Amino acid sequence: MNVIEATKVNRSFVNGKETTHVLKDIDLKVEKGEFVSIMGPSGSGKSTLLYLLGGLDMPSTGEVKLNGVDLSTLKDKELCAMRNEDVGFVFQFYNLVPNLTVEDNIALPLMIAGKKRSAYKDRLDECLKIIGMENKRKLTPRELSGGQQQRVAIARSLVFDPDIIFLDEPIGNLDSKTGTSLMELFRDINQKYNKTIVQVTHSESAALYGTKLVRLVDGEITSIDSIVSGQIVKTTVVSEHVAS
């Protein structure tokens, strides 16, 4: 079952008389339970593609479907609800509210959706358990390390128990040891809780925690690698494009 489908997706940006073509005829399918990494040099369109797949942006042409729903058919209110409740996002910068506690930051999506926090007490407890921070629920971000703050951001992305999690350079601000522990956490979330994960990363070692590696060059998918137990077992060449 494909939970994400991008078909002939293009994204261009116009600046005065100049048009920049960031993504070109992207075709990509992600099956339920996959852990897909998108890699490529700076400026290749990785984050732009992630934002399109997650409904944070819309393609200039082409179609993006999440769970069979064409995102372009959703009204603004429906799109906001989808981004808040049906998918989760973890970014390079943690985006925590400094004066809120750990558990209050995790509960932010509930407040935004107007949900009663009391109805989600068990879920909040479970999210704290997943990230291993049950004993730090009353601390504020300034009392946490960078890795701990990112764990809070991860828990926040899970609070509505979404099927799909999008990661944009989630370990980009962290040292290698902390980054490794977080990649192991993402792998556990993928395998233990059957969450579909799509991440953008510059790190091939981080990419190998997943099940599929999509290589992007100058806005085009050049190849797709299948990964088993941290090893590339098959490479499918999509385009012979070579970056200049």
PDB file of C-alpha atoms in Angstrom:
ATOM      1  CA  MET A   1       0.000   0.000   0.000  1.00  0.00           C
ATOM      2  CA  ASN A   2       1.432   3.357  -1.072  1.00  0.00           C
ATOM      3  CA  VAL A   3       0.870   5.987   1.614  1.00  0.00           C
ATOM      4  CA  ILE A   4       2.731   8.677  -0.358  1.00  0.00           C
ATOM      5  CA  GLU A   5       2.608   9.136  -4.133  1.00  0.00           C
ATOM      6  CA  ALA A   6       4.243  11.941  -6.096  1.00  0.00           C
ATOM      7  CA  THR A   7       3.483  11.962  -9.810  1.00  0.00           C
ATOM      8  CA  LYS A   8       5.256  14.215 -12.337  1.00  0.00           C
ATOM      9  CA  VAL A   9       5.915  16.776  -9.625  1.00  0.00           C
ATOM     10  CA  ASN A  10       7.603  20.022 -10.615  1.00  0.00           C
ATOM     11  CA  ARG A  11       8.378  23.005  -8.408  1.00  0.00           C
ATOM     12  CA  SER A  12       9.539  26.337  -9.781  1.00  0.00           C
ATOM     13  CA  PHE A  13      10.141  29.689  -8.125  1.00  0.00           C
ATOM     14  CA  VAL A  14       9.872  32.994  -9.961  1.00  0.00           C
ATOM     15  CA  ASN A  15      12.082  35.918  -8.963  1.00  0.00           C
ATOM     16  CA  GLY A  16      11.418  38.866 -11.218  1.00  0.00           C
ATOM     17  CA  LYS A  17      12.037  37.697 -14.775  1.00  0.00           C
ATOM     18  CA  GLU A  18      14.010  34.651 -13.681  1.00  0.00           C
ATOM     19  CA  THR A  19      12.457  31.214 -13.094  1.00  0.00           C
ATOM     20  CA  THR A  20      14.318  28.615 -11.066  1.00  0.00           C
ATOM     21  CA  HIS A  21      13.283  24.999 -11.611  1.00  0.00           C
ATOM     22  CA  VAL A  22      13.977  23.278  -8.285  1.00  0.00           C
ATOM     23  CA  LEU A  23      12.240  19.926  -8.898  1.00  0.00           C
ATOM     24  CA  LYS A  24      11.737  18.295 -12.285  1.00  0.00           C
ATOM     25  CA  ASP A  25       9.216  15.537 -13.040  1.00  0.00           C
ATOM     26  CA  ILE A  26       9.558  13.745  -9.707  1.00  0.00           C
ATOM     27  CA  ASP A  27       7.888  10.336  -9.500  1.00  0.00           C
ATOM     28  CA  LEU A  28       8.110   8.701  -6.084  1.00  0.00           C
ATOM     29  CA  LYS A  29       6.078   6.127  -4.181  1.00  0.00           C
ATOM     30  CA  VAL A  30       6.478   5.318  -0.494  1.00  0.00           C
ATOM     31  CA  GLU A  31       4.884   2.203   0.944  1.00  0.00           C
ATOM     32  CA  LYS A  32       3.442   1.930   4.433  1.00  0.00           C
ATOM     33  CA  GLY A  33       6.165   1.102   6.943  1.00  0.00           C
ATOM     34  CA  GLU A  34       9.090   2.180   4.775  1.00  0.00           C
ATOM     35  CA  PHE A  35      11.911   4.372   6.075  1.00  0.00           C
ATOM     36  CA  VAL A  36      12.969   6.479   3.096  1.00  0.00           C
ATOM     37  CA  SER A  37      15.996   8.772   3.077  1.00  0.00           C
ATOM     38  CA  ILE A  38      16.417  11.533   0.491  1.00  0.00           C
ATOM     39  CA  MET A  39      20.028  12.529  -0.148  1.00  0.00           C
ATOM     40  CA  GLY A  40      21.745  14.966  -2.459  1.00  0.00           C
ATOM     41  CA  PRO A  41      24.122  17.903  -2.563  1.00  0.00           C
ATOM     42  CA  SER A  42      23.109  21.335  -1.272  1.00  0.00           C
ATOM     43  CA  GLY A  43      20.626  22.934  -3.646  1.00  0.00           C
ATOM     44  CA  SER A  44      19.442  19.631  -5.093  1.00  0.00           C
ATOM     45  CA  GLY A  45      15.856  20.192  -3.914  1.00  0.00           C
ATOM     46  CA  LYS A  46      15.771  17.727  -0.988  1.00  0.00           C
ATOM     47  CA  SER A  47      13.933  19.903   1.507  1.00  0.00           C
ATOM     48  CA  THR A  48      11.622  21.284  -1.168  1.00  0.00           C
ATOM     49  CA  LEU A  49      10.595  17.721  -2.029  1.00  0.00           C
ATOM     50  CA  LEU A  50      10.033  16.891   1.639  1.00  0.00           C
ATOM     51  CA  TYR A  51       7.826  19.959   2.100  1.00  0.00           C
ATOM     52  CA  LEU A  52       5.757  18.990  -0.941  1.00  0.00           C
ATOM     53  CA  LEU A  53       5.311  15.425   0.294  1.00  0.00           C
ATOM     54  CA  GLY A  54       4.245  16.708   3.716  1.00  0.00           C
ATOM     55  CA  GLY A  55       1.829  19.336   2.423  1.00  0.00           C
ATOM     56  CA  LEU A  56       3.875  22.317   3.639  1.00  0.00           C
ATOM     57  CA  ASP A  57       4.138  23.504   0.032  1.00  0.00           C
ATOM     58  CA  MET A  58       2.347  22.723  -3.213  1.00  0.00           C
ATOM     59  CA  PRO A  59       3.866  21.676  -6.556  1.00  0.00           C
ATOM     60  CA  SER A  60       3.833  24.015  -9.536  1.00  0.00           C
ATOM     61  CA  THR A  61       2.585  21.063 -11.587  1.00  0.00           C
ATOM     62  CA  GLY A  62       2.009  17.418 -10.802  1.00  0.00           C
ATOM     63  CA  GLU A  63       0.232  15.629  -7.984  1.00  0.00           C
ATOM     64  CA  VAL A  64       1.021  14.608  -4.420  1.00  0.00           C
ATOM     65  CA  LYS A  65      -1.208  12.113  -2.609  1.00  0.00           C
ATOM     66  CA  LEU A  66      -1.124  11.161   1.063  1.00  0.00           C
ATOM     67  CA  ASN A  67      -3.101   8.044   1.931  1.00  0.00           C
ATOM     68  CA  GLY A  68      -4.803   8.323  -1.450  1.00  0.00           C
ATOM     69  CA  VAL A  69      -5.868  11.960  -0.996  1.00  0.00           C
ATOM     70  CA  ASP A  70      -4.666  14.538  -3.524  1.00  0.00           C
ATOM     71  CA  LEU A  71      -3.376  17.365  -1.317  1.00  0.00           C
ATOM     72  CA  SER A  72      -4.364  20.000  -3.880  1.00  0.00           C
ATOM     73  CA  THR A  73      -8.054  19.121  -3.313  1.00  0.00           C
ATOM     74  CA  LEU A  74      -7.950  19.996   0.387  1.00  0.00           C
ATOM     75  CA  LYS A  75      -9.165  23.321   1.709  1.00  0.00           C
ATOM     76  CA  ASP A  76      -6.772  25.338   3.869  1.00  0.00           C
ATOM     77  CA  LYS A  77      -8.475  24.235   7.094  1.00  0.00           C
ATOM     78  CA  GLU A  78      -8.356  20.572   6.049  1.00  0.00           C
ATOM     79  CA  LEU A  79      -4.706  20.890   5.060  1.00  0.00           C
ATOM     80  CA  CYS A  80      -3.805  22.458   8.419  1.00  0.00           C
ATOM     81  CA  ALA A  81      -5.608  19.678  10.286  1.00  0.00           C
ATOM     82  CA  MET A  82      -3.834  17.058   8.177  1.00  0.00           C
ATOM     83  CA  ARG A  83      -0.406  18.559   8.907  1.00  0.00           C
ATOM     84  CA  ASN A  84      -1.155  18.804  12.626  1.00  0.00           C
ATOM     85  CA  GLU A  85      -2.831  15.439  13.216  1.00  0.00           C
ATOM     86  CA  ASP A  86      -2.218  12.969  10.364  1.00  0.00           C
ATOM     87  CA  VAL A  87       1.532  13.449   9.879  1.00  0.00           C
ATOM     88  CA  GLY A  88       4.417  14.486  12.135  1.00  0.00           C
ATOM     89  CA  PHE A  89       7.368  16.781  11.426  1.00  0.00           C
ATOM     90  CA  VAL A  90      10.817  16.924  13.004  1.00  0.00           C
ATOM     91  CA  PHE A  91      13.140  19.690  11.817  1.00  0.00           C
ATOM     92  CA  GLN A  92      16.838  20.434  12.232  1.00  0.00           C
ATOM     93  CA  PHE A  93      15.968  23.189  14.698  1.00  0.00           C
ATOM     94  CA  TYR A  94      13.888  21.925  17.591  1.00  0.00           C
ATOM     95  CA  ASN A  95      11.341  24.783  17.613  1.00  0.00           C
ATOM     96  CA  LEU A  96      10.429  24.298  21.266  1.00  0.00           C
ATOM     97  CA  VAL A  97       8.703  27.008  23.292  1.00  0.00           C
ATOM     98  CA  PRO A  98      11.356  28.103  25.858  1.00  0.00           C
ATOM     99  CA  ASN A  99       9.042  28.815  28.792  1.00  0.00           C
ATOM    100  CA  LEU A 100       6.974  25.625  28.463  1.00  0.00           C
ATOM    101  CA  THR A 101       7.858  22.334  30.124  1.00  0.00           C
ATOM    102  CA  VAL A 102       8.773  19.195  28.224  1.00  0.00           C
ATOM    103  CA  GLU A 103       5.267  17.753  28.501  1.00  0.00           C
ATOM    104  CA  ASP A 104       3.669  21.100  27.575  1.00  0.00           C
ATOM    105  CA  ASN A 105       5.808  21.282  24.428  1.00  0.00           C
ATOM    106  CA  ILE A 106       4.808  17.736  23.502  1.00  0.00           C
ATOM    107  CA  ALA A 107       1.151  18.640  24.013  1.00  0.00           C
ATOM    108  CA  LEU A 108       1.267  21.724  21.737  1.00  0.00           C
ATOM    109  CA  PRO A 109      -0.392  19.983  18.742  1.00  0.00           C
ATOM    110  CA  LEU A 110      -3.283  19.020  21.033  1.00  0.00           C
ATOM    111  CA  MET A 111      -3.765  22.639  22.088  1.00  0.00           C
ATOM    112  CA  ILE A 112      -3.599  23.822  18.477  1.00  0.00           C
ATOM    113  CA  ALA A 113      -6.306  21.295  17.550  1.00  0.00           C
ATOM    114  CA  GLY A 114      -8.471  22.317  20.509  1.00  0.00           C
ATOM    115  CA  LYS A 115      -8.306  18.855  22.082  1.00  0.00           C
ATOM    116  CA  LYS A 116      -8.706  18.187  25.803  1.00  0.00           C
ATOM    117  CA  ARG A 117      -5.291  17.346  27.140  1.00  0.00           C
ATOM    118  CA  SER A 118      -6.779  15.108  29.813  1.00  0.00           C
ATOM    119  CA  ALA A 119      -8.063  12.774  27.093  1.00  0.00           C
ATOM    120  CA  TYR A 120      -4.498  12.267  25.870  1.00  0.00           C
ATOM    121  CA  LYS A 121      -2.778  11.669  29.221  1.00  0.00           C
ATOM    122  CA  ASP A 122      -1.909   8.058  28.383  1.00  0.00           C
ATOM    123  CA  ARG A 123      -0.612   9.087  24.958  1.00  0.00           C
ATOM    124  CA  LEU A 124       1.581  11.811  26.468  1.00  0.00           C
ATOM    125  CA  ASP A 125       2.985   9.284  28.919  1.00  0.00           C
ATOM    126  CA  GLU A 126       3.674   6.861  26.064  1.00  0.00           C
ATOM    127  CA  CYS A 127       5.454   9.543  24.023  1.00  0.00           C
ATOM    128  CA  LEU A 128       7.666  10.390  26.991  1.00  0.00           C
ATOM    129  CA  LYS A 129       8.439   6.695  27.379  1.00  0.00           C
ATOM    130  CA  ILE A 130       9.320   6.334  23.676  1.00  0.00           C
ATOM    131  CA  ILE A 131      11.942   9.094  23.946  1.00  0.00           C
ATOM    132  CA  GLY A 132      13.146   7.900  27.371  1.00  0.00           C
ATOM    133  CA  MET A 133      12.405  11.156  29.201  1.00  0.00           C
ATOM    134  CA  GLU A 134       9.663  10.273  31.679  1.00  0.00           C
ATOM    135  CA  ASN A 135      11.688  11.798  34.527  1.00  0.00           C
ATOM    136  CA  LYS A 136      12.249  15.111  32.722  1.00  0.00           C
ATOM    137  CA  ARG A 137       8.656  16.060  31.935  1.00  0.00           C
ATOM    138  CA  LYS A 138       8.707  19.167  34.154  1.00  0.00           C
ATOM    139  CA  LEU A 139      11.977  20.589  32.834  1.00  0.00           C
ATOM    140  CA  THR A 140      12.133  23.461  30.327  1.00  0.00           C
ATOM    141  CA  PRO A 141      14.189  23.395  27.102  1.00  0.00           C
ATOM    142  CA  ARG A 142      16.992  25.508  28.622  1.00  0.00           C
ATOM    143  CA  GLU A 143      17.604  22.693  31.094  1.00  0.00           C
ATOM    144  CA  LEU A 144      18.074  20.108  28.326  1.00  0.00           C
ATOM    145  CA  SER A 145      20.893  19.188  25.982  1.00  0.00           C
ATOM    146  CA  GLY A 146      20.456  19.539  22.221  1.00  0.00           C
ATOM    147  CA  GLY A 147      19.814  15.813  21.856  1.00  0.00           C
ATOM    148  CA  GLN A 148      17.187  15.900  24.597  1.00  0.00           C
ATOM    149  CA  GLN A 149      15.463  18.884  22.981  1.00  0.00           C
ATOM    150  CA  GLN A 150      15.303  16.996  19.705  1.00  0.00           C
ATOM    151  CA  ARG A 151      13.796  14.016  21.525  1.00  0.00           C
ATOM    152  CA  VAL A 152      11.056  16.333  22.820  1.00  0.00           C
ATOM    153  CA  ALA A 153      10.442  17.482  19.232  1.00  0.00           C
ATOM    154  CA  ILE A 154      10.192  13.821  18.200  1.00  0.00           C
ATOM    155  CA  ALA A 155       7.641  13.121  20.945  1.00  0.00           C
ATOM    156  CA  ARG A 156       5.653  16.169  19.850  1.00  0.00           C
ATOM    157  CA  SER A 157       5.513  14.759  16.308  1.00  0.00           C
ATOM    158  CA  LEU A 158       4.112  11.483  17.695  1.00  0.00           C
ATOM    159  CA  VAL A 159       1.451  12.824  20.045  1.00  0.00           C
ATOM    160  CA  PHE A 160      -1.415  12.305  17.574  1.00  0.00           C
ATOM    161  CA  ASP A 161      -0.019   8.854  16.674  1.00  0.00           C
ATOM    162  CA  PRO A 162       0.365   9.742  12.958  1.00  0.00           C
ATOM    163  CA  ASP A 163       1.167   7.106  10.350  1.00  0.00           C
ATOM    164  CA  ILE A 164       3.834   9.230   8.635  1.00  0.00           C
ATOM    165  CA  ILE A 165       6.773  11.169  10.098  1.00  0.00           C
ATOM    166  CA  PHE A 166       8.803  13.664   8.036  1.00  0.00           C
ATOM    167  CA  LEU A 167      12.353  14.484   9.145  1.00  0.00           C
ATOM    168  CA  ASP A 168      14.329  17.450   7.794  1.00  0.00           C
ATOM    169  CA  GLU A 169      18.023  17.022   8.727  1.00  0.00           C
ATOM    170  CA  PRO A 170      17.001  15.857  12.227  1.00  0.00           C
ATOM    171  CA  ILE A 171      20.579  15.314  13.471  1.00  0.00           C
ATOM    172  CA  GLY A 172      22.177  18.223  11.591  1.00  0.00           C
ATOM    173  CA  ASN A 173      22.844  20.237  14.770  1.00  0.00           C
ATOM    174  CA  LEU A 174      24.087  17.356  16.902  1.00  0.00           C
ATOM    175  CA  ASP A 175      27.402  15.653  17.574  1.00  0.00           C
ATOM    176  CA  SER A 176      27.984  12.226  16.043  1.00  0.00           C
ATOM    177  CA  LYS A 177      27.324  10.214  19.225  1.00  0.00           C
ATOM    178  CA  THR A 178      24.030  11.987  19.907  1.00  0.00           C
ATOM    179  CA  GLY A 179      23.102  11.750  16.236  1.00  0.00           C
ATOM    180  CA  THR A 180      23.674   8.003  16.263  1.00  0.00           C
ATOM    181  CA  SER A 181      21.439   7.529  19.307  1.00  0.00           C
ATOM    182  CA  LEU A 182      18.667   9.527  17.612  1.00  0.00           C
ATOM    183  CA  MET A 183      18.953   7.552  14.376  1.00  0.00           C
ATOM    184  CA  GLU A 184      18.593   4.376  16.436  1.00  0.00           C
ATOM    185  CA  LEU A 185      15.468   5.902  18.000  1.00  0.00           C
ATOM    186  CA  PHE A 186      14.019   6.697  14.555  1.00  0.00           C
ATOM    187  CA  ARG A 187      14.736   3.129  13.426  1.00  0.00           C
ATOM    188  CA  ASP A 188      12.941   1.806  16.518  1.00  0.00           C
ATOM    189  CA  ILE A 189       9.951   4.082  15.863  1.00  0.00           C
ATOM    190  CA  ASN A 190       9.851   2.814  12.280  1.00  0.00           C
ATOM    191  CA  GLN A 191      10.131  -0.870  13.154  1.00  0.00           C
ATOM    192  CA  LYS A 192       8.395  -1.164  16.527  1.00  0.00           C
ATOM    193  CA  TYR A 193       5.503   1.203  15.837  1.00  0.00           C
ATOM    194  CA  ASN A 194       5.287   0.659  12.052  1.00  0.00           C
ATOM    195  CA  LYS A 195       5.595   4.366  11.303  1.00  0.00           C
ATOM    196  CA  THR A 196       6.411   5.408   7.756  1.00  0.00           C
ATOM    197  CA  ILE A 197       9.389   7.778   7.866  1.00  0.00           C
ATOM    198  CA  VAL A 198      10.734  10.079   5.166  1.00  0.00           C
ATOM    199  CA  GLN A 199      13.910  11.960   6.021  1.00  0.00           C
ATOM    200  CA  VAL A 200      16.186  14.429   4.290  1.00  0.00           C
ATOM    201  CA  THR A 201      19.831  14.031   5.235  1.00  0.00           C
ATOM    202  CA  HIS A 202      23.353  14.889   4.103  1.00  0.00           C
ATOM    203  CA  SER A 203      24.697  11.828   5.902  1.00  0.00           C
ATOM    204  CA  GLU A 204      24.902   8.470   4.143  1.00  0.00           C
ATOM    205  CA  SER A 205      25.473   6.752   7.490  1.00  0.00           C
ATOM    206  CA  ALA A 206      22.176   8.246   8.720  1.00  0.00           C
ATOM    207  CA  ALA A 207      20.467   7.247   5.478  1.00  0.00           C
ATOM    208  CA  LEU A 208      21.498   3.615   5.951  1.00  0.00           C
ATOM    209  CA  TYR A 209      19.268   3.311   9.025  1.00  0.00           C
ATOM    210  CA  GLY A 210      16.335   3.220   6.618  1.00  0.00           C
ATOM    211  CA  THR A 211      14.973   0.841   3.986  1.00  0.00           C
ATOM    212  CA  LYS A 212      15.285   2.994   0.859  1.00  0.00           C
ATOM    213  CA  LEU A 213      17.669   5.721  -0.276  1.00  0.00           C
ATOM    214  CA  VAL A 214      16.547   8.211  -2.930  1.00  0.00           C
ATOM    215  CA  ARG A 215      19.382  10.197  -4.508  1.00  0.00           C
ATOM    216  CA  LEU A 216      18.528  13.635  -5.852  1.00  0.00           C
ATOM    217  CA  VAL A 217      20.749  15.746  -8.127  1.00  0.00           C
ATOM    218  CA  ASP A 218      19.726  19.137  -9.520  1.00  0.00           C
ATOM    219  CA  GLY A 219      16.053  18.459  -8.830  1.00  0.00           C
ATOM    220  CA  GLU A 220      15.946  15.007 -10.435  1.00  0.00           C
ATOM    221  CA  ILE A 221      15.908  11.547  -8.888  1.00  0.00           C
ATOM    222  CA  THR A 222      18.990   9.787 -10.221  1.00  0.00           C
ATOM    223  CA  SER A 223      18.741   6.461  -8.389  1.00  0.00           C
ATOM    224  CA  ILE A 224      16.890   4.558  -5.675  1.00  0.00           C
ATOM    225  CA  ASP A 225      18.779   2.146  -3.410  1.00  0.00           C
ATOM    226  CA  SER A 226      17.168  -0.675  -1.456  1.00  0.00           C
ATOM    227  CA  ILE A 227      18.672  -1.118   2.037  1.00  0.00           C
ATOM    228  CA  VAL A 228      18.653  -4.180   4.269  1.00  0.00           C
ATOM    229  CA  SER A 229      20.290  -4.172   7.720  1.00  0.00           C
ATOM    230  CA  GLY A 230      22.291  -1.033   6.946  1.00  0.00           C
ATOM    231  CA  GLN A 231      23.605  -2.316   3.607  1.00  0.00           C
ATOM    232  CA  ILE A 232      22.654  -1.283   0.063  1.00  0.00           C
ATOM    233  CA  VAL A 233      21.482  -4.478  -1.641  1.00  0.00           C
ATOM    234  CA  LYS A 234      20.084  -3.114  -4.907  1.00  0.00           C
ATOM    235  CA  THR A 235      20.385   0.115  -6.887  1.00  0.00           C
ATOM    236  CA  THR A 236      17.840   1.188  -9.483  1.00  0.00           C
ATOM    237  CA  VAL A 237      19.106   3.885 -11.829  1.00  0.00           C
ATOM    238  CA  VAL A 238      16.339   6.356 -12.603  1.00  0.00           C
ATOM    239  CA  SER A 239      18.278   9.021 -14.511  1.00  0.00           C
ATOM    240  CA  GLU A 240      21.798   9.204 -15.894  1.00  0.00           C
ATOM    241  CA  HIS A 241      21.876  12.906 -15.014  1.00  0.00           C
ATOM    242  CA  VAL A 242      25.280  14.008 -13.733  1.00  0.00           C
ATOM    243  CA  ALA A 243      25.654  17.214 -11.733  1.00  0.00           C
ATOM    244  CA  SER A 244      27.850  19.834 -13.389  1.00  0.00           C
TER     245      SER A 244
END
